[in-house]
Short mmCIF file of C-alpha atoms in Angstrom, two decimals:
data_model
loop_
_atom_site.label_atom_id
_atom_site.label_comp_id
_atom_site.label_asym_id
_atom_site.label_seq_id
_atom_site.Cartn_x
_atom_site.Cartn_y
_atom_site.Cartn_z
CA MET V 4 -0.02 -49.22 -4.77
CA ILE V 5 -2.54 -47.63 -7.05
CA THR V 6 -6.20 -48.76 -6.22
CA ASN V 7 -8.94 -49.38 -8.68
CA HIS V 8 -10.78 -46.23 -7.60
CA GLN V 9 -7.63 -44.17 -8.12
CA ARG V 10 -7.38 -45.47 -11.63
CA LEU V 11 -11.03 -44.58 -12.37
CA GLN V 12 -10.46 -41.14 -10.86
CA ALA V 13 -7.55 -40.56 -13.13
CA ARG V 14 -9.28 -41.76 -16.24
CA LEU V 15 -12.34 -39.61 -15.48
CA ALA V 16 -10.16 -36.55 -14.87
CA ARG V 17 -8.30 -37.07 -18.15
CA ALA V 18 -11.59 -37.60 -20.04
CA PHE V 19 -13.40 -34.64 -18.71
CA HIS V 20 -10.41 -32.31 -18.08
CA TRP V 21 -11.46 -31.83 -14.46
CA ASP V 22 -9.09 -29.47 -12.67
CA GLU V 23 -10.45 -30.15 -9.16
CA LYS V 24 -8.96 -33.04 -7.33
CA MET V 25 -11.31 -35.63 -6.05
CA PRO V 26 -10.87 -35.99 -2.28
CA LEU V 27 -9.35 -39.40 -2.13
CA PRO V 28 -9.24 -41.21 1.21
CA SER V 29 -6.24 -43.39 1.85
CA SER V 30 -8.65 -46.30 2.54
CA ILE V 31 -12.38 -46.73 2.75
CA ASN V 32 -13.56 -48.31 5.98
CA ASP V 33 -16.93 -49.17 7.51
CA LEU V 34 -18.40 -46.08 9.07
CA SER V 35 -19.21 -48.02 12.07
CA THR V 36 -18.98 -51.44 13.54
CA THR V 37 -21.35 -50.59 16.36
CA ALA V 38 -24.99 -50.17 15.96
CA GLY V 39 -26.14 -46.55 16.45
CA SER V 40 -22.69 -45.22 16.17
CA ASN V 41 -21.31 -42.89 13.35
CA SER V 42 -17.68 -43.26 14.32
CA PRO V 43 -15.51 -44.93 11.69
CA ALA V 44 -13.88 -48.12 12.34
CA GLY V 45 -10.76 -47.01 10.48
CA SER V 46 -8.81 -43.73 10.35
CA GLU V 47 -10.94 -41.79 7.80
CA SER V 48 -13.52 -39.35 8.95
CA PRO V 49 -17.10 -39.66 7.73
CA SER V 50 -16.83 -36.14 6.11
CA LEU V 51 -13.99 -37.17 3.74
CA ILE V 52 -15.69 -40.38 2.74
CA ASP V 53 -18.91 -38.39 2.15
CA ASP V 54 -17.08 -35.86 -0.02
CA TYR V 55 -15.47 -38.63 -2.02
CA LEU V 56 -18.74 -40.45 -2.69
CA ARG V 57 -20.57 -37.18 -3.57
CA THR V 58 -17.83 -36.13 -6.06
CA TYR V 59 -17.61 -39.58 -7.58
CA ALA V 60 -21.41 -39.61 -8.11
CA SER V 61 -21.29 -36.16 -9.72
CA TYR V 62 -18.68 -37.41 -12.21
CA ILE V 63 -20.79 -40.42 -12.98
CA ALA V 64 -23.78 -38.26 -13.68
CA GLN V 65 -21.60 -36.00 -16.00
CA LEU V 66 -20.57 -39.20 -17.89
CA ARG V 67 -24.18 -40.27 -18.20
CA ASP V 68 -25.41 -36.89 -19.33
CA GLY V 69 -22.55 -36.56 -21.80
CA ALA V 70 -23.34 -39.97 -23.29
CA GLN V 71 -27.08 -39.18 -23.54
CA SER V 72 -26.50 -35.79 -25.25
CA ASN V 73 -23.63 -37.09 -27.44
CA ALA V 74 -21.60 -34.16 -26.24
CA PHE V 75 -18.37 -36.06 -26.57
CA ASN V 76 -18.48 -36.26 -30.41
CA PHE V 77 -20.74 -33.28 -31.32
CA ALA V 78 -19.77 -29.70 -32.02
CA THR V 79 -20.83 -26.68 -34.08
CA ALA V 80 -18.62 -26.31 -37.01
CA GLY V 81 -16.58 -23.36 -37.75
CA GLY V 82 -14.04 -22.35 -40.35
CA SER V 83 -15.24 -21.74 -43.82
CA ALA V 84 -17.70 -23.33 -46.29
CA ASN V 85 -14.94 -25.61 -47.80
CA ALA V 86 -12.47 -25.74 -44.88
CA ILE V 87 -14.62 -26.89 -42.02
CA THR V 88 -13.32 -26.98 -38.44
CA ALA V 89 -14.87 -28.03 -35.11
CA THR V 90 -13.79 -27.97 -31.46
CA TYR V 91 -14.72 -31.03 -29.42
CA SER V 92 -14.41 -31.62 -25.73
CA PRO V 93 -12.54 -33.69 -24.68
CA ALA V 94 -10.28 -32.70 -27.61
CA ILE V 95 -9.68 -35.06 -30.53
CA THR V 96 -5.97 -35.61 -30.50
CA THR V 97 -5.50 -38.62 -32.77
CA LEU V 98 -7.52 -40.26 -35.52
CA SER V 99 -8.42 -43.88 -36.15
CA ASP V 100 -10.72 -45.68 -38.40
CA SER V 101 -13.26 -45.83 -35.53
CA THR V 102 -13.45 -42.05 -35.21
CA VAL V 103 -16.96 -40.88 -35.89
CA LEU V 104 -17.79 -37.22 -35.36
CA LEU V 105 -20.99 -35.11 -35.62
CA ALA V 106 -21.19 -31.52 -36.40
CA LYS V 107 -23.76 -28.72 -37.22
CA ALA V 108 -22.54 -27.17 -40.50
CA ALA V 109 -22.19 -23.36 -40.61
CA ALA V 110 -22.40 -22.98 -44.44
CA VAL V 111 -23.01 -24.85 -47.76
CA ASN V 112 -20.01 -26.18 -49.34
CA THR V 113 -19.38 -24.93 -52.90
CA GLY V 114 -16.89 -27.59 -54.01
CA ALA V 115 -14.33 -29.94 -52.51
CA ALA V 116 -14.10 -29.59 -48.76
CA THR V 117 -11.88 -30.51 -45.84
CA PHE V 118 -12.41 -31.20 -42.09
CA SER V 119 -10.15 -30.44 -39.18
CA PRO V 120 -11.25 -31.40 -35.62
CA ASN V 121 -9.38 -29.62 -32.79
CA GLY V 122 -6.74 -28.12 -34.96
CA LEU V 123 -5.57 -31.55 -36.45
CA THR V 124 -4.32 -31.55 -39.97
CA ALA V 125 -7.19 -30.95 -42.39
CA LYS V 126 -8.24 -34.05 -44.38
CA PRO V 127 -10.61 -34.17 -47.40
CA ILE V 128 -14.26 -34.93 -47.07
CA VAL V 129 -15.40 -37.45 -49.61
CA ASP V 130 -18.84 -38.93 -50.43
CA LEU V 131 -19.97 -42.45 -49.97
CA TRP V 132 -18.39 -43.43 -53.27
CA HIS V 133 -15.07 -41.97 -52.01
CA GLY V 134 -15.16 -39.20 -54.61
CA ALA V 135 -14.38 -35.45 -53.84
CA LEU V 136 -17.35 -33.25 -52.93
CA GLN V 137 -18.72 -31.27 -55.79
CA GLY V 138 -20.73 -28.63 -54.00
CA GLY V 139 -24.05 -28.65 -52.15
CA GLU V 140 -23.57 -31.86 -50.25
CA ILE V 141 -23.47 -29.93 -46.92
CA VAL V 142 -25.98 -27.18 -46.21
CA ALA V 143 -26.05 -24.43 -43.56
CA ASN V 144 -27.42 -25.56 -40.27
CA GLY V 145 -27.48 -29.16 -41.45
CA GLU V 146 -26.27 -32.00 -39.41
CA ILE V 147 -23.38 -33.97 -40.78
CA CYS V 148 -21.75 -37.26 -39.73
CA LEU V 149 -18.14 -37.92 -40.63
CA GLN V 150 -16.14 -41.09 -40.14
CA TYR V 151 -12.41 -41.14 -40.61
CA ASN V 152 -10.89 -43.71 -43.02
CA SER V 153 -7.11 -43.97 -43.21
CA SER V 154 -7.24 -46.08 -46.38
CA VAL V 155 -9.03 -43.54 -48.57
CA GLY V 156 -6.73 -40.93 -50.21
CA GLY V 157 -4.13 -41.35 -47.55
CA GLY V 158 -6.79 -40.40 -44.86
CA SER V 159 -10.23 -38.87 -45.51
CA TRP V 160 -13.43 -38.11 -43.81
CA ILE V 161 -16.34 -40.07 -45.25
CA LEU V 162 -19.63 -38.14 -45.35
CA ILE V 163 -21.86 -40.75 -43.96
CA TYR V 164 -24.90 -38.45 -43.60
CA SER V 165 -25.91 -34.94 -44.38
CA SER V 166 -29.23 -33.51 -43.49
CA GLY V 167 -31.28 -30.80 -45.26
CA ILE V 168 -30.06 -31.53 -48.79
CA PRO V 169 -32.56 -32.27 -51.65
CA GLN V 170 -33.14 -35.88 -52.54
CA GLN V 171 -29.96 -37.68 -53.59
CA ALA V 172 -31.01 -39.84 -56.48
CA PRO V 173 -29.07 -42.85 -57.81
CA ALA V 174 -30.17 -41.69 -61.28
CA ILE V 175 -28.88 -40.82 -64.62
CA VAL V 176 -28.11 -37.24 -65.32
CA GLY V 177 -30.74 -35.64 -67.51
CA SER V 178 -33.36 -38.12 -66.50
CA SER V 179 -36.69 -36.28 -66.58
CA LEU V 180 -40.41 -36.57 -66.38
CA ASN V 181 -42.68 -34.74 -68.89
CA ILE V 182 -40.37 -32.16 -70.33
CA ARG V 183 -42.39 -29.75 -72.43
CA MET V 184 -41.66 -26.40 -74.22
CA ASN V 185 -43.96 -24.95 -76.86
CA ILE V 186 -42.73 -22.10 -79.19
CA ALA V 187 -46.03 -20.96 -80.90
CA ALA V 188 -44.26 -18.02 -82.72
CA ALA V 189 -40.57 -17.39 -83.37
CA SER V 190 -39.24 -15.75 -80.23
CA ALA V 191 -35.99 -15.25 -78.18
CA SER V 192 -37.86 -16.54 -75.11
CA GLY V 193 -39.38 -19.86 -74.09
CA THR V 194 -40.68 -21.55 -71.01
CA LEU V 195 -39.63 -25.11 -70.27
CA THR V 196 -41.37 -27.25 -67.74
CA ALA V 197 -40.82 -30.70 -66.29
CA ASP V 198 -42.29 -32.67 -63.32
CA GLU V 199 -38.80 -33.87 -62.34
CA VAL V 200 -35.20 -33.28 -63.54
CA VAL V 201 -32.09 -35.11 -62.42
CA VAL V 202 -28.96 -32.87 -62.20
CA LYS V 203 -25.34 -33.56 -61.38
CA SER V 204 -22.05 -31.77 -60.98
CA ALA V 205 -20.15 -34.40 -63.09
CA LEU V 206 -20.75 -37.79 -64.65
CA GLY V 207 -20.60 -40.39 -61.97
CA SER V 208 -21.18 -37.96 -59.07
CA TYR V 209 -24.20 -37.88 -56.80
CA ALA V 210 -27.47 -36.74 -58.28
CA ARG V 211 -30.27 -34.41 -57.21
CA THR V 212 -33.82 -34.47 -58.34
CA ILE V 213 -35.51 -31.09 -58.97
CA SER V 214 -39.24 -31.26 -58.83
CA ASN V 215 -41.91 -28.96 -60.55
CA PHE V 216 -39.19 -27.37 -62.74
CA ASN V 217 -40.70 -24.40 -64.60
CA LYS V 218 -38.20 -21.89 -65.93
CA THR V 219 -38.06 -19.29 -68.77
CA ILE V 220 -35.06 -18.76 -70.99
CA ASN V 221 -34.23 -15.60 -72.92
CA LEU V 222 -31.68 -15.96 -75.68
CA ALA V 223 -31.18 -12.22 -75.84
CA THR V 224 -29.54 -12.11 -72.30
CA THR V 225 -26.60 -13.80 -70.66
CA GLY V 226 -26.31 -15.57 -67.30
CA ALA V 227 -28.84 -17.72 -65.37
CA GLY V 228 -31.95 -17.66 -67.56
CA GLY V 229 -30.06 -16.79 -70.74
CA MET V 230 -27.08 -17.59 -72.89
CA ASP V 231 -23.93 -18.61 -71.09
CA THR V 232 -21.83 -16.21 -73.00
CA GLY V 233 -22.21 -14.24 -76.20
CA THR V 234 -25.26 -14.26 -78.50
CA ALA V 235 -27.44 -17.09 -79.74
CA PRO V 236 -26.33 -18.58 -83.06
CA VAL V 237 -27.89 -17.55 -86.36
CA SER V 238 -29.77 -20.54 -87.95
CA GLY V 239 -28.04 -22.92 -85.65
CA PHE V 240 -28.81 -24.83 -82.46
CA VAL V 241 -28.82 -23.96 -78.65
CA ALA V 242 -28.49 -26.58 -75.87
CA LEU V 243 -30.74 -25.86 -72.90
CA TYR V 244 -29.46 -26.95 -69.55
CA ALA V 245 -31.20 -27.13 -66.19
CA ILE V 246 -28.77 -25.63 -63.64
CA TYR V 247 -28.96 -25.69 -59.83
CA ASN V 248 -27.34 -23.60 -57.17
CA PRO V 249 -27.23 -25.72 -53.89
CA GLY V 250 -26.35 -22.76 -51.76
CA THR V 251 -29.61 -20.96 -52.45
CA ALA V 252 -31.64 -24.04 -53.65
CA THR V 253 -32.29 -22.13 -56.86
CA ALA V 254 -32.71 -23.66 -60.32
CA ALA V 255 -32.66 -21.95 -63.77
CA LEU V 256 -32.12 -22.57 -67.44
CA LEU V 257 -28.89 -21.85 -69.28
CA ALA V 258 -28.44 -21.91 -73.03
CA THR V 259 -25.18 -22.55 -74.89
CA ASN V 260 -24.27 -22.68 -78.60
CA ALA V 261 -24.52 -26.26 -79.81
CA THR V 262 -24.15 -25.68 -83.50
CA SER V 263 -20.54 -26.97 -84.14
CA ALA V 264 -20.32 -29.64 -81.46
CA ALA V 265 -22.61 -31.98 -79.58
CA ALA V 266 -23.51 -30.68 -76.17
CA PRO V 267 -22.38 -32.86 -73.27
CA ALA V 268 -24.77 -34.31 -70.67
CA VAL V 269 -23.50 -31.99 -67.93
CA TYR V 270 -22.60 -28.37 -68.78
CA GLY V 271 -18.91 -28.33 -69.62
CA GLY V 272 -18.26 -24.67 -70.53
CA ALA V 273 -16.36 -22.06 -68.60
CA ASN V 274 -19.31 -19.63 -68.07
CA MET V 275 -21.48 -21.31 -65.48
CA PRO V 276 -23.27 -18.61 -63.48
CA SER V 277 -21.73 -18.08 -59.97
CA GLY V 278 -22.98 -20.58 -57.38
CA TYR V 279 -24.57 -23.01 -59.83
CA THR V 280 -22.66 -26.27 -59.64
CA LEU V 281 -25.11 -28.90 -60.88
CA SER V 282 -26.58 -29.22 -64.41
CA ALA V 283 -28.34 -31.48 -66.88
CA LEU V 284 -28.81 -31.29 -70.59
CA LEU V 285 -32.65 -31.11 -71.36
CA THR V 286 -32.79 -30.48 -75.05
CA VAL V 287 -31.14 -28.95 -78.15
CA TYR V 288 -33.41 -26.63 -80.13
CA PRO V 289 -33.05 -24.90 -83.52
CA THR V 290 -32.71 -21.07 -84.03
CA ASN V 291 -33.66 -19.01 -87.06
CA ALA V 292 -31.79 -16.24 -88.95
CA SER V 293 -32.73 -13.79 -86.17
CA SER V 294 -31.23 -15.99 -83.36
CA GLN V 295 -34.64 -16.80 -82.11
CA PHE V 296 -36.31 -20.19 -81.30
CA ILE V 297 -38.04 -21.51 -84.48
CA VAL V 298 -41.76 -22.46 -84.25
CA GLY V 299 -41.95 -25.90 -82.75
CA ALA V 300 -42.19 -27.79 -79.54
CA VAL V 301 -40.26 -30.10 -77.09
CA GLU V 302 -41.98 -33.23 -75.77
CA GLY V 303 -39.61 -35.24 -73.66
CA ALA V 304 -36.57 -36.01 -75.82
CA LYS V 305 -38.41 -35.30 -78.94
CA VAL V 306 -38.20 -31.93 -80.83
CA ILE V 307 -40.92 -31.19 -83.49
CA PHE V 308 -41.14 -28.41 -86.11
CA GLY V 309 -42.42 -27.58 -89.51
CA PRO V 310 -41.10 -29.95 -92.24
CA VAL V 311 -37.70 -28.94 -93.68
CA ILE V 312 -36.45 -30.18 -97.04
CA THR V 313 -32.99 -31.77 -97.18
CA ALA V 314 -31.96 -32.49 -100.85
CA THR V 315 -33.82 -33.99 -103.79
CA GLN V 316 -32.59 -37.31 -105.07
CA GLY V 317 -32.98 -38.38 -108.66
CA SER V 318 -33.87 -41.82 -110.11
CA ASN V 319 -31.70 -44.92 -110.46
CA ASN V 320 -29.74 -44.24 -107.26
CA GLY V 321 -29.34 -47.92 -106.59
CA SER V 322 -26.84 -47.67 -103.78
CA TYR V 323 -27.02 -45.79 -100.57
CA THR V 324 -25.85 -42.08 -100.60
CA ALA V 325 -25.19 -39.99 -97.60
CA GLN V 326 -27.73 -37.26 -97.07
CA SER V 327 -26.46 -34.39 -94.76
CA LEU V 328 -28.95 -33.09 -92.16
CA SER V 329 -26.53 -30.48 -90.66
CA ALA V 330 -28.92 -27.59 -91.47
CA VAL V 331 -31.98 -29.40 -89.96
CA VAL V 332 -30.86 -31.41 -86.84
CA PRO V 333 -28.09 -30.79 -84.25
CA LYS V 334 -25.15 -33.05 -83.60
CA ASN V 335 -26.94 -34.40 -80.45
CA ALA V 336 -29.79 -35.84 -82.60
CA ARG V 337 -30.05 -39.66 -82.31
CA LYS V 338 -33.13 -40.32 -84.37
CA VAL V 339 -35.19 -38.34 -87.07
CA GLY V 340 -38.65 -38.49 -88.43
CA GLY V 341 -40.42 -36.98 -91.41
CA TYR V 342 -41.57 -38.12 -94.81
CA VAL V 343 -40.44 -38.57 -98.49
CA ILE V 344 -42.30 -37.10 -101.46
CA HIS V 345 -42.08 -39.32 -104.63
CA SER V 346 -42.87 -37.64 -107.85
CA ALA V 347 -42.46 -38.16 -111.63
CA SER V 348 -42.93 -36.30 -114.94
CA SER V 349 -44.14 -39.44 -116.63
CA SER V 350 -46.27 -42.46 -115.62
CA GLY V 351 -45.25 -45.78 -114.53
CA SER V 352 -44.44 -47.98 -111.52
CA VAL V 353 -42.38 -46.52 -108.68
CA VAL V 354 -40.04 -49.09 -107.12
CA SER V 355 -39.61 -48.69 -103.33
CA SER V 356 -37.14 -46.11 -102.05
CA PHE V 357 -35.14 -46.68 -98.79
CA LEU V 358 -33.70 -44.76 -95.95
CA ALA V 359 -31.02 -46.24 -93.68
CA SER V 360 -28.65 -45.30 -90.78
CA ALA V 361 -25.50 -46.31 -92.67
CA SER V 362 -24.37 -47.08 -96.25
CA SER V 363 -24.50 -50.74 -95.31
CA GLY V 364 -28.27 -50.54 -94.93
CA VAL V 365 -28.27 -50.78 -91.21
CA GLY V 366 -31.65 -49.74 -89.85
CA GLU V 367 -33.22 -49.69 -93.26
CA LYS V 368 -36.75 -48.28 -93.67
CA VAL V 369 -38.64 -49.23 -96.84
CA LEU V 370 -40.76 -46.37 -97.95
CA GLY V 371 -43.09 -48.34 -100.21
CA GLY V 372 -43.87 -48.23 -103.84
CA GLY V 373 -46.70 -47.69 -106.32
CA SER V 374 -47.79 -46.26 -109.60
CA VAL V 375 -47.78 -42.68 -110.62
CA THR V 376 -49.32 -40.76 -113.52
CA THR V 377 -47.61 -38.03 -115.35
CA ASN V 378 -46.55 -35.07 -113.07
CA SER V 379 -47.94 -36.84 -110.00
CA GLY V 380 -46.58 -38.65 -107.01
CA TYR V 381 -47.19 -39.76 -103.41
CA ASN V 382 -45.84 -39.31 -99.94
CA GLN V 383 -44.44 -41.79 -97.41
CA ALA V 384 -43.86 -40.98 -93.71
CA PHE V 385 -41.17 -42.51 -91.53
CA GLU V 386 -40.24 -42.36 -87.83
CA ASP V 387 -37.34 -43.23 -85.57
CA LEU V 388 -34.58 -43.47 -88.10
CA THR V 389 -31.46 -43.88 -86.06
CA ILE V 390 -28.54 -41.68 -86.73
CA ILE V 391 -25.15 -43.34 -86.49
CA THR V 392 -22.92 -40.69 -88.16
CA ALA V 393 -23.84 -37.23 -86.72
CA GLN V 394 -26.35 -35.27 -88.84
CA THR V 395 -26.32 -37.90 -91.68
CA ILE V 396 -28.79 -40.45 -93.09
CA TYR V 397 -28.64 -42.54 -96.19
CA PHE V 398 -31.06 -42.83 -99.12
CA LYS V 399 -31.42 -44.99 -102.18
CA ASN V 400 -34.01 -46.03 -104.92
CA SER V 401 -33.97 -48.14 -108.09
CA SER V 402 -36.77 -46.67 -110.29
CA SER V 403 -36.25 -45.95 -113.98
CA ILE V 404 -39.29 -43.69 -114.61
CA ALA V 405 -38.28 -40.49 -116.44
CA GLY V 406 -38.23 -37.32 -114.46
CA GLN V 407 -38.53 -39.06 -111.14
CA SER V 408 -37.34 -37.41 -107.80
CA PHE V 409 -37.40 -38.36 -104.14
CA THR V 410 -37.35 -35.47 -101.70
CA PRO V 411 -36.95 -36.20 -97.89
CA PHE V 412 -38.36 -33.79 -95.43
CA ILE V 413 -37.42 -33.75 -91.73
CA SER V 414 -39.99 -32.67 -89.08
CA SER V 415 -38.67 -34.15 -85.87
CA TYR V 416 -35.60 -35.51 -84.04
CA TYR V 417 -34.72 -37.09 -80.76
CA ILE V 418 -31.71 -36.26 -78.50
#
């Protein structure tokens, strides 16, 4: 018959992989039934009983120390950056939804990663939203906590915690505080600053906040701090991205041609510099005929510059007509501002002119009216005219004064 202390001995031996055998008496008896005597009442000698109790106490101490130090479920990770391994003692032989393991990471992950404890089949590591890792969620020498979940992706390790990474922000990519860039003279270079910038590896992924962003861009170079590939466009637009390398905790600016298509919120090109996995669109800025930044400035989402004429409209344009802004604002532009010059070659009353976001008159702005004398006119400013169709606004007037013209100028846009 197996006694309780035999069962305990066997369990401890299996748990700790003890090779030595605990000296196990056939029975434990009172050491003496006579006062002042060390002779056992039974058949066991005092030395065997003493050995048993000492060894038993040692095993209990090891159990206590292991529990206090978390040695049973902690290990220093091995493997590679994206294929993490760890050896635990006692060995992990099976996985269940209650399996929680700790490890000290050896390297930063650069993308999707897997975890294999004690040689078990590698399973993917996913974030708290059960999405694949994108890169930078684990850092070298950081502590990670992984819990197995058999219901996620056929079996995955949930990254419950990871120390040492920059702040993970439940924020919108591209969110920023106090973005500024001032181009006082046409140049291939510019410096963009921001108190904070939120970057992501993809829409819907976890976010990071970069503080005290202060980086220079040179359109005449390629790579981090320059164009992603090729040369800057001639009289076009460049999108400026904040990019981040989680492995080196390095941030930079990256420019890409945004003349023919709207730039996405997260860099989507094939030329991201090596190691940079997170990004955010900060602004889209015009270039001149020399592929340089034009004179102007960026203030938050607003880009300002010297007024640029669009196309002059004649009189009696009583219905809305599309006005292309493709040479003035990028496809990312959401709103525009500027002014309209009203002029005439004869005197009379000028009936109000109008700008709108669509031919239906949605978002209509009335630019006022008044009287003019021969060869004179007046100006009317407007702001925040919403763009519905990319690079297009709509204009109309209903005056019949001879030689009348209406000329819109654009001097700002918002992305």
